[in-house]
């Protein structure tokens, strides 16, 4: 039997071969299409229409999820080919489902029927979300407008692709090749080795050693941070901030694509009956209006401002007194910052990671979840995809299993970079029985060497806690319907709450002290080292915060206030005069490479980074108030935030936990910006 078609228990990792993929996916697609056809004819009730469709879609999603998962963590030529072969038909299926008008009508009929009021709040929310997504996809438009709406979206997709291609082409086109070794002073050895290799790849030159630097981050950043040659830094800075602008090749200039994207986004919003793109972007988010977001950002900017001014003054003074830089310029910021950081907090990752061996960190992290949420986590056996993988069970106090997860922590060639949590199985009730959730916890941490446990840097530990936070959101849910169980259906700007929340514990003495021990001597983490880690964390946090707020205000105003024919650059200048403490040179063309909002999914959404951070910091502050390991506060966080998933608005969940609206004070305090208690 094809292991991808077995849904009776855990995925049969270890048995899945590339040749299983196409037959299983084709069959599940056919079944799902049949289910759609039946749903189109069914009575518009939950049992007759939503549930059978959910069942078919869940089977497809689970099987395809296993294939995509293996593609990400154990890539091989055979699997890649199988994945790419089935990908288009799977994508087509989901796209068609989202545009299926017959289904839209069924959802609408269900919404208008007497059954709707009798549904559970979770199910009502699933119906509402479905209708919302159909509407935002243009399902309700009259025929002529629908054609235009589709055309606008196609043009937008093309323009976004063109925008990124221009950025990429402009990035790739620039390089500086140096032959004079004196100009390399300060640049770290590994960056120099990479530059040397890059120059060699281009040819032997005249036999003399040469070094090639580019605008790709691993090449560009070390120059900006460490190169003592100020002219070299200026050249690299200017090249970076004028990418895809009128200063480069005309065919890579993003000025016109930006204007066209803004015009088309406005047009699509007007067709849907909104005033601007920002209003559309906010519909599925927690923030309600552009004005609310701008008010939030401006308030945060006001509070961070004096700290940013202090950071800037320190930097200027340090550069003048110790680096001989009379006027600090944009190409000096990173360099002066690094020098100041080194002078002030001279400890290394190497020193810190001796206290974070894996066999202390992992049990420490599990103990934390056990203390806060009253669960027990124990290792168990399950078929896995690689010998590195470990498998764990989560049980409640009564010993009942509530979830399971795989942890695949070490980097290897066959694994995609980065760290993530994803869902293998979501919690739901089906035929009277509860299906418990299963998570994948994936990282790219260093593996053990030399017979010692793996050693993690503090950043590694934060990453692990972050992904575990997403995992707990999935595993501790009590929701019984797909669509709002776990992370599903949670607003986009609130989904990072549980993960960023967990990061806070990595900065807490009460958590680290019992967890950390020196890998060789078993000695506890020295308090002095911990204090220096905290101080380094908040280094120049005022400037960092204002920079993020500047981008977020620009993004929100651009998509809500600005006449599409006005200049994005002029708006950015205005925003900078309002928000920024350090002003860039006039030739800076930041918008021309701001891919997050012109090519990524962050348009009128860049504020989400700070928004979710306010929620997570404020939620964590409740633990600081009651004791960071207080089980009572933990139980409330579990019940009101983690357990409810997307079954109610995130703001309601936050209020239920905190007893009030979110406040920014905790975020400021965690960034070293102490605010007086507000009245
Ligand atoms: Zn995350």
XYZ file of C-alpha atoms and ligand atoms in Angstrom:
680
model
C 0.000 0.000 0.000
C 1.157 3.524 -0.782
C 2.278 5.009 2.577
C 1.076 8.470 1.502
C -2.480 7.137 1.392
C -2.447 5.856 4.962
C -4.094 8.355 7.309
C -4.725 5.970 10.174
C -1.856 7.190 12.375
C 1.465 9.042 12.152
C 3.032 9.664 8.740
C 5.006 6.641 7.562
C 8.275 8.537 7.177
C 10.996 6.116 6.251
C 8.789 4.240 3.777
C 7.906 7.129 1.452
C 9.743 6.871 -1.875
C 9.672 9.302 -4.822
C 7.600 6.836 -6.865
C 4.797 6.998 -4.275
C 4.252 10.724 -4.800
C 2.493 11.099 -8.153
C 0.098 8.120 -7.765
C -0.944 9.177 -4.261
C -1.324 12.865 -5.064
C -3.186 12.177 -8.315
C -5.614 9.932 -6.499
C -6.154 12.398 -3.645
C -6.620 15.252 -6.129
C -9.241 13.214 -7.966
C -11.003 12.453 -4.675
C -10.858 16.111 -3.663
C -12.306 17.192 -7.044
C -15.121 14.686 -6.591
C -15.741 16.079 -3.122
C -15.906 19.591 -4.592
C -18.422 18.421 -7.210
C -20.568 16.803 -4.543
C -20.281 19.899 -2.331
C -21.467 22.073 -5.215
C -24.663 19.991 -5.283
C -25.057 19.433 -1.557
C -27.391 21.156 0.870
C -25.659 24.167 2.368
C -25.292 22.687 5.846
C -22.162 22.041 7.872
C -22.557 18.235 7.742
C -23.550 17.942 4.116
C -21.222 20.465 2.580
C -18.372 21.827 4.763
C -17.321 18.646 6.533
C -16.994 16.263 3.549
C -15.019 18.920 1.697
C -12.782 19.450 4.727
C -12.152 15.697 4.937
C -11.012 15.455 1.331
C -8.917 18.604 1.557
C -7.313 17.448 4.783
C -6.201 14.163 3.219
C -4.686 15.970 0.259
C -3.020 18.550 2.511
C -1.623 15.888 4.832
C -0.150 13.768 2.066
C 1.217 16.748 0.180
C 2.492 18.161 3.482
C 4.582 15.010 3.946
C 6.021 15.328 0.447
C 6.791 19.040 0.875
C 8.270 18.324 4.278
C 10.622 15.659 2.930
C 11.517 17.957 0.050
C 12.563 20.559 2.643
C 14.444 18.328 5.069
C 15.770 15.436 2.974
C 16.109 16.700 -0.555
C 17.277 14.248 -3.207
C 17.159 14.370 -7.014
C 14.402 11.747 -7.107
C 12.235 13.459 -4.525
C 12.796 16.903 -6.036
C 11.645 15.626 -9.419
C 8.576 13.982 -7.882
C 7.758 17.128 -5.917
C 8.101 19.407 -8.930
C 6.050 17.033 -11.063
C 3.040 17.205 -8.727
C 3.400 20.806 -7.553
C 1.549 22.512 -10.454
C -1.557 20.338 -10.176
C -1.691 20.785 -6.404
C -1.324 24.583 -6.760
C -3.984 24.653 -9.473
C -6.385 22.732 -7.269
C -6.108 25.193 -4.352
C -6.327 28.215 -6.654
C -9.457 26.864 -8.334
C -10.983 26.093 -4.945
C -10.474 29.712 -3.850
C -12.298 30.946 -6.939
C -15.107 28.427 -6.992
C -18.263 30.534 -7.154
C -20.622 27.607 -6.565
C -18.892 26.982 -3.250
C -19.028 30.697 -2.449
C -22.804 30.563 -2.951
C -23.023 27.534 -0.641
C -21.129 29.335 2.099
C -23.363 32.353 1.606
C -26.478 30.215 1.840
C -25.152 28.607 5.014
C -24.391 32.040 6.440
C -27.951 33.168 5.735
C -29.634 29.987 6.947
C -31.033 29.391 10.417
C -28.327 26.756 10.947
C -25.626 29.426 11.145
C -26.800 30.755 14.503
C -26.773 27.225 15.901
C -23.163 26.552 14.890
C -20.363 26.782 17.465
C -18.464 30.101 17.491
C -15.481 28.311 15.913
C -17.591 27.032 13.016
C -19.267 30.391 12.520
C -15.816 31.900 12.277
C -14.740 29.330 9.671
C -17.783 30.228 7.546
C -17.078 33.953 7.972
C -13.421 33.491 6.989
C -14.400 31.533 3.897
C -16.810 34.267 2.789
C -14.237 36.968 3.511
C -11.572 35.227 1.434
C -13.952 34.689 -1.489
C -14.960 38.365 -1.348
C -11.382 39.617 -1.237
C -10.749 37.386 -4.245
C -13.406 39.318 -6.168
C -16.132 36.648 -6.053
C -18.944 39.164 -5.548
C -18.069 41.513 -8.380
C -20.311 41.878 -11.451
C -18.950 40.089 -14.532
C -17.304 43.072 -16.225
C -15.559 44.194 -13.057
C -14.523 40.636 -12.307
C -12.643 40.475 -15.587
C -10.924 43.754 -14.844
C -10.160 42.637 -11.261
C -8.497 39.458 -12.515
C -6.546 41.460 -15.092
C -5.334 43.880 -12.389
C -4.099 40.961 -10.289
C -2.278 39.417 -13.214
C -0.584 42.738 -13.958
C 0.334 43.105 -10.298
C 1.892 39.635 -10.269
C 3.929 40.498 -13.358
C 5.035 43.845 -11.939
C 6.035 42.316 -8.608
C 8.100 39.711 -10.401
C 9.674 42.449 -12.525
C 10.409 44.479 -9.386
C 12.378 41.610 -7.790
C 14.151 40.779 -11.019
C 15.289 44.391 -11.330
C 16.591 44.357 -7.752
C 18.360 41.059 -8.365
C 19.868 42.156 -11.694
C 21.033 45.474 -10.254
C 22.467 43.671 -7.223
C 24.326 41.178 -9.376
C 25.655 43.801 -11.770
C 27.756 45.660 -9.228
C 31.129 44.674 -7.826
C 34.334 46.280 -6.579
C 37.583 44.468 -7.351
C 40.556 45.482 -5.241
C 44.229 44.789 -5.854
C 45.631 47.010 -3.141
C 45.865 44.971 0.049
C 45.967 48.112 2.206
C 42.338 48.844 1.340
C 41.274 45.573 3.009
C 42.291 46.575 6.523
C 39.772 45.557 9.179
C 37.753 43.108 7.038
C 37.577 39.667 8.765
C 39.557 36.762 7.339
C 36.538 34.672 6.289
C 35.061 37.575 4.315
C 38.447 38.155 2.652
C 38.745 34.480 1.729
C 35.306 34.611 0.109
C 36.265 37.827 -1.759
C 39.471 36.208 -2.975
C 37.590 33.178 -4.216
C 35.021 35.371 -5.981
C 37.814 37.230 -7.816
C 39.498 33.965 -8.815
C 36.234 32.681 -10.282
C 36.209 35.676 -12.629
C 39.619 34.782 -14.024
C 43.268 35.014 -13.105
C 43.666 38.744 -13.821
C 47.312 39.766 -14.216
C 48.521 37.185 -11.706
C 48.320 39.535 -8.748
C 45.933 38.649 -5.897
C 42.574 40.385 -6.162
C 39.491 40.651 -3.969
C 35.958 41.039 -5.278
C 33.150 42.515 -3.164
C 29.503 42.543 -4.185
C 26.148 43.768 -2.919
C 25.154 40.324 -1.672
C 24.779 40.452 2.104
C 27.630 38.070 3.089
C 30.040 40.169 0.981
C 28.566 43.647 1.515
C 27.898 43.604 5.243
C 31.445 42.784 6.482
C 32.759 45.701 4.392
C 30.207 48.098 5.909
C 30.863 46.797 9.431
C 34.613 46.353 9.422
C 36.440 48.014 6.486
C 38.653 50.817 7.754
C 38.800 52.305 4.241
C 36.080 54.928 4.393
C 35.972 55.531 0.632
C 35.416 51.808 0.069
C 32.504 51.882 2.503
C 31.035 54.922 0.757
C 31.256 53.256 -2.660
C 29.553 50.112 -1.357
C 26.898 52.114 0.482
C 26.021 54.235 -2.518
C 25.804 51.226 -4.820
C 23.471 49.475 -2.415
C 21.014 52.331 -1.859
C 20.795 53.308 -5.526
C 20.003 49.810 -6.808
C 17.221 49.647 -9.399
C 16.971 53.448 -9.556
C 17.489 56.153 -12.192
C 21.208 56.117 -11.313
C 21.606 52.671 -12.885
C 20.536 50.952 -16.099
C 17.183 52.373 -17.280
C 15.712 48.893 -17.830
C 16.303 48.053 -14.146
C 14.808 51.266 -12.793
C 11.949 50.396 -10.419
C 10.509 53.932 -10.234
C 7.836 53.256 -12.888
C 6.963 49.746 -11.628
C 6.438 51.218 -8.138
C 4.024 53.826 -9.489
C 2.189 51.189 -11.528
C 1.929 48.797 -8.575
C 0.478 51.559 -6.389
C -2.062 52.551 -9.062
C -3.202 48.968 -9.635
C -3.457 48.199 -5.916
C -5.627 51.276 -5.507
C -7.798 50.232 -8.433
C -8.300 46.710 -7.031
C -9.242 48.185 -3.645
C -11.784 50.556 -5.235
C -13.330 47.683 -7.206
C -13.864 45.813 -3.917
C -15.489 48.886 -2.394
C -12.600 50.017 -0.181
C -10.916 53.406 -0.247
C -7.368 52.155 -0.578
C -5.130 49.093 -0.580
C -4.263 49.429 3.113
C -7.916 48.905 4.050
C -7.993 45.684 1.994
C -4.716 44.477 3.478
C -6.054 44.965 7.012
C -9.282 42.977 6.546
C -7.765 39.622 7.601
C -5.457 41.250 10.149
C -5.829 42.181 13.794
C -5.278 45.924 13.299
C -8.522 47.501 12.118
C -7.688 50.705 10.235
C -4.650 52.428 8.727
C -5.209 55.208 11.242
C -4.954 52.748 14.123
C -1.685 51.355 12.753
C -0.221 54.829 12.190
C -1.271 55.927 15.662
C 0.415 52.843 17.104
C 3.635 53.431 15.155
C 3.813 57.133 15.936
C 3.262 56.533 19.623
C 6.071 53.973 19.623
C 8.324 56.399 17.713
C 7.651 59.150 20.208
C 8.612 56.930 23.108
C 11.730 55.526 21.426
C 12.930 58.883 20.153
C 15.033 60.050 23.103
C 16.792 56.662 23.210
C 17.527 56.833 19.499
C 18.865 60.360 19.934
C 21.068 59.165 22.755
C 22.295 56.226 20.599
C 23.085 58.604 17.725
C 24.893 61.085 19.980
C 26.994 58.278 21.488
C 27.868 57.012 18.056
C 28.851 60.482 16.794
C 30.961 61.159 19.851
C 32.690 57.770 19.685
C 33.384 58.203 15.956
C 34.817 61.695 16.516
C 36.919 60.857 19.571
C 38.174 57.382 18.721
C 37.828 56.888 14.981
C 38.765 60.371 13.775
C 35.458 60.739 11.879
C 34.405 64.374 12.260
C 31.014 64.053 10.538
C 29.331 60.682 10.850
C 27.875 59.669 7.463
C 25.484 56.881 6.486
C 28.403 54.677 5.373
C 29.964 55.029 8.844
C 26.990 53.848 10.949
C 27.583 50.104 10.786
C 31.339 50.518 11.089
C 31.236 52.839 14.101
C 28.536 50.677 15.731
C 30.636 47.547 15.457
C 33.685 49.288 16.891
C 31.679 50.689 19.783
C 29.996 47.343 20.422
C 33.338 45.583 20.537
C 34.761 48.142 22.922
C 31.800 47.939 25.257
C 30.842 44.270 25.344
C 33.833 42.195 24.591
C 32.510 38.669 24.914
C 32.299 36.107 22.164
C 29.678 33.652 21.009
C 32.283 31.016 21.689
C 32.443 31.927 25.374
C 28.640 31.929 25.716
C 27.944 28.679 23.940
C 30.056 26.615 26.362
C 27.131 27.120 28.780
C 24.428 26.013 26.336
C 25.027 22.317 25.598
C 22.084 20.646 23.918
C 21.568 18.125 26.714
C 20.947 21.029 29.105
C 19.026 23.345 26.751
C 16.433 20.884 25.451
C 15.418 19.452 28.859
C 15.444 23.023 30.234
C 13.085 24.187 27.499
C 10.758 21.221 28.048
C 10.789 21.800 31.828
C 9.700 25.374 31.204
C 6.682 24.236 29.159
C 5.887 21.590 31.769
C 5.976 24.149 34.598
C 3.925 26.765 32.770
C 1.332 24.603 31.067
C 1.019 21.547 33.295
C 2.039 19.083 30.586
C 4.638 16.317 30.459
C 7.002 15.912 27.527
C 8.787 12.622 27.001
C 10.796 11.022 24.236
C 9.009 8.300 22.278
C 9.469 6.159 19.187
C 8.143 6.839 15.706
C 9.352 6.195 12.169
C 11.402 9.213 11.069
C 13.087 10.460 7.917
C 16.632 10.679 9.265
C 18.685 9.324 12.154
C 19.043 12.875 13.588
C 15.312 13.110 14.229
C 13.882 12.658 17.705
C 10.233 12.215 18.547
C 8.373 13.429 21.622
C 4.942 13.078 23.171
C 3.071 15.724 25.129
C 0.681 14.458 27.791
C -1.622 16.277 30.159
C -1.627 15.851 33.940
C -3.928 12.849 33.698
C -1.464 11.143 31.354
C -3.691 11.594 28.302
C -1.756 12.199 25.073
C -2.504 15.673 23.676
C 0.100 15.948 20.947
C 3.362 14.737 19.467
C 6.273 16.353 17.697
C 9.379 15.554 15.720
C 12.554 17.537 16.429
C 15.126 17.636 13.618
C 17.644 20.137 14.912
C 20.969 19.781 13.095
C 22.049 21.351 9.814
C 22.808 19.004 6.929
C 23.236 19.316 3.175
C 19.857 17.836 2.326
C 17.958 20.341 4.501
C 16.708 23.786 3.490
C 18.235 26.665 5.493
C 16.533 28.459 8.362
C 14.268 27.223 11.125
C 10.546 26.551 11.093
C 7.647 24.759 12.679
C 4.976 23.201 10.551
C 1.954 21.086 11.044
C 1.916 17.381 10.172
C -1.545 16.780 11.653
C -3.964 19.347 13.073
C -6.282 18.751 15.998
C -9.901 18.092 15.129
C -12.808 15.973 16.206
C -13.822 13.463 13.589
C -16.471 10.746 13.860
C -16.664 11.407 17.582
C -12.935 10.923 18.145
C -10.280 13.555 18.717
C -7.332 13.545 16.341
C -4.344 14.914 18.285
C -1.952 17.363 16.620
C 1.563 16.551 15.389
C 4.272 19.141 14.711
C 7.610 19.266 12.918
C 10.255 21.340 14.697
C 13.076 22.013 12.254
C 16.315 23.934 12.858
C 19.765 24.174 11.332
C 21.807 24.069 14.525
C 25.361 22.726 14.807
C 25.575 18.977 15.413
C 27.677 17.412 18.195
C 31.408 17.117 17.480
C 34.279 15.417 19.294
C 32.092 13.274 21.529
C 30.607 16.339 23.256
C 26.967 17.410 23.157
C 26.091 19.990 20.505
C 26.819 23.548 21.682
C 24.311 26.292 20.838
C 24.939 30.019 20.680
C 22.461 32.196 22.520
C 20.926 33.125 19.147
C 20.510 29.406 18.415
C 18.700 28.950 21.713
C 16.386 31.884 20.913
C 15.598 30.304 17.533
C 14.806 26.992 19.198
C 12.507 28.632 21.770
C 10.804 30.647 18.990
C 9.945 27.572 16.934
C 8.945 25.636 20.053
C 6.551 28.537 20.787
C 4.880 28.014 17.389
C 4.859 24.294 18.167
C 3.064 24.785 21.504
C 0.449 26.924 19.724
C -0.302 23.919 17.515
C 0.048 21.221 20.196
C -1.894 22.839 23.050
C -4.909 23.856 20.994
C -8.287 22.608 22.199
C -10.171 23.631 19.061
C -11.912 20.756 17.318
C -12.391 22.142 13.819
C -9.817 22.451 11.063
C -9.506 25.991 9.820
C -9.266 27.566 13.271
C -7.317 24.855 15.137
C -3.757 25.684 16.209
C -2.280 28.464 14.087
C -4.990 28.187 11.415
C -7.213 31.213 11.048
C -5.085 33.324 13.402
C -4.670 36.881 12.144
C -1.483 37.416 10.191
C -0.192 40.168 12.491
C -0.771 38.068 15.635
C 0.602 34.684 14.569
C 4.086 35.477 15.909
C 2.757 36.183 19.399
C 3.322 32.685 20.884
C 6.747 32.327 19.250
C 8.176 35.743 20.144
C 6.663 35.283 23.586
C 8.875 32.222 24.172
C 12.011 34.159 23.172
C 11.659 36.334 26.266
C 12.479 33.396 28.538
C 15.943 33.202 26.951
C 16.744 36.545 28.606
C 15.495 35.534 32.028
C 17.942 34.646 34.806
C 15.400 32.389 36.576
C 15.176 30.323 33.391
C 18.819 30.337 32.304
C 20.453 29.805 35.711
C 18.960 26.342 36.308
C 19.266 25.434 32.635
C 22.825 26.417 31.731
C 25.964 24.558 32.707
C 29.469 24.613 31.312
C 29.947 21.718 28.911
C 33.314 20.669 30.413
C 33.231 21.755 34.053
C 29.494 21.766 34.767
C 29.895 25.275 36.243
C 26.791 27.494 36.264
C 26.387 30.490 33.946
C 28.302 33.420 35.506
C 25.953 36.266 36.465
C 28.427 38.827 35.065
C 28.392 37.201 31.626
C 24.596 37.148 31.688
C 24.502 40.885 32.531
C 26.805 41.656 29.600
C 24.563 39.604 27.284
C 21.569 41.688 28.374
C 23.440 44.968 27.885
C 24.595 43.911 24.403
C 21.029 42.935 23.493
C 19.857 46.504 23.966
C 22.830 48.145 22.282
C 21.471 50.870 19.969
C 17.961 49.478 20.204
C 16.541 53.025 19.951
C 18.027 53.503 16.488
C 16.958 50.028 15.399
C 13.413 50.645 16.519
C 13.075 53.992 14.760
C 14.423 52.477 11.551
C 11.751 49.754 11.603
C 9.062 52.319 12.409
C 10.216 54.558 9.545
C 9.754 51.691 7.055
C 6.395 50.737 8.570
C 4.992 54.299 8.534
C 6.179 54.762 4.959
C 4.515 51.507 3.899
C 1.205 52.305 5.606
C 0.977 55.922 4.393
C 2.009 54.918 0.880
C -0.899 52.466 0.707
C -3.496 54.586 2.477
C -2.901 58.310 1.989
C -0.871 58.955 -1.061
C -2.260 59.868 -4.440
C -0.958 57.045 -6.659
C 0.597 59.613 -8.975
C 2.594 61.286 -6.204
C 6.220 60.387 -5.655
C 6.983 57.565 -3.222
C 10.363 59.137 -2.649
C 8.893 62.470 -1.571
C 6.672 60.668 0.899
C 9.673 58.788 2.292
C 11.526 62.089 2.765
C 8.560 63.414 4.681
C 8.376 60.270 6.855
C 12.090 60.484 7.563
C 11.797 64.124 8.650
C 9.080 63.008 11.054
C 10.586 59.770 12.389
C 14.296 59.334 11.685
C 17.191 60.546 13.806
C 19.926 59.775 11.293
C 19.103 61.069 7.799
C 20.550 59.372 4.709
C 22.045 61.289 1.769
C 19.658 62.717 -0.845
C 20.629 60.093 -3.450
C 19.281 57.256 -1.251
C 16.613 55.340 -3.242
C 15.491 52.884 -0.569
C 11.955 52.335 -2.014
C 13.414 51.051 -5.299
C 14.638 47.898 -3.544
C 11.981 47.605 -0.788
C 10.967 44.130 -1.927
C 9.001 43.341 1.244
C 6.180 45.648 0.175
C 6.520 45.714 -3.621
C 7.325 42.065 -4.265
C 6.673 40.234 -0.989
C 3.506 39.825 1.021
C 4.121 42.742 3.369
C 2.315 45.618 1.636
C 0.489 47.662 4.274
C 1.726 44.934 6.608
C 5.292 45.866 7.475
C 4.033 47.147 10.838
C 3.244 43.526 11.801
C 6.773 42.932 13.059
C 6.407 45.577 15.743
C 2.714 44.887 16.312
C 3.273 41.239 17.235
C 6.281 42.207 19.339
C 4.130 44.541 21.428
C 1.660 41.695 22.034
C 4.332 39.160 22.929
C 6.243 41.547 25.188
C 3.078 42.653 26.963
C 1.916 39.053 27.396
C 5.313 38.206 28.839
C 5.073 41.164 31.214
C 2.151 39.391 32.896
C 4.626 36.650 33.792
C 7.128 39.204 35.053
C 4.400 40.611 37.285
C 3.338 37.244 38.726
C 6.664 35.406 38.556
C 8.051 34.199 35.230
C 7.502 30.569 36.205
C 4.057 31.081 37.715
C 1.861 28.114 36.740
C -1.343 30.107 37.282
C -0.333 32.722 34.721
C 0.875 29.900 32.470
C -2.480 28.160 32.682
C -4.278 31.381 31.751
C -1.963 31.980 28.795
C -2.549 28.431 27.664
C -6.336 28.653 28.070
C -6.900 32.130 26.637
C -4.243 32.378 23.910
C -2.686 29.043 22.921
C -5.714 26.777 23.282
C -8.204 28.889 21.333
C -6.191 29.153 18.096
C -8.071 31.111 15.442
C -11.482 30.340 16.921
C -11.893 33.926 18.087
C -10.230 37.281 17.285
C -6.658 37.559 18.588
C -7.508 40.795 20.361
C -10.276 39.036 22.317
C -7.803 36.340 23.318
C -5.246 38.903 24.389
C -7.809 40.851 26.416
C -9.075 37.665 28.050
C -5.526 36.836 29.140
C -4.309 40.291 30.103
C -7.567 41.817 31.308
C -6.945 44.925 29.239
C -5.839 46.262 25.841
C -2.220 45.675 24.716
C 0.289 48.297 25.889
C 3.715 49.127 24.477
C 5.502 49.682 27.789
C 6.842 46.128 28.128
C 8.371 46.177 24.651
C 10.173 49.438 25.462
C 11.369 48.090 28.801
C 12.655 44.876 27.190
C 14.633 47.053 24.789
C 16.262 48.973 27.575
C 13.953 51.961 27.155
C 12.643 52.308 30.654
C 9.417 54.225 30.807
C 7.873 55.724 33.868
C 4.766 53.809 34.960
C 1.841 55.329 33.103
C -1.068 56.728 35.048
Zn 7.982 32.668 13.717
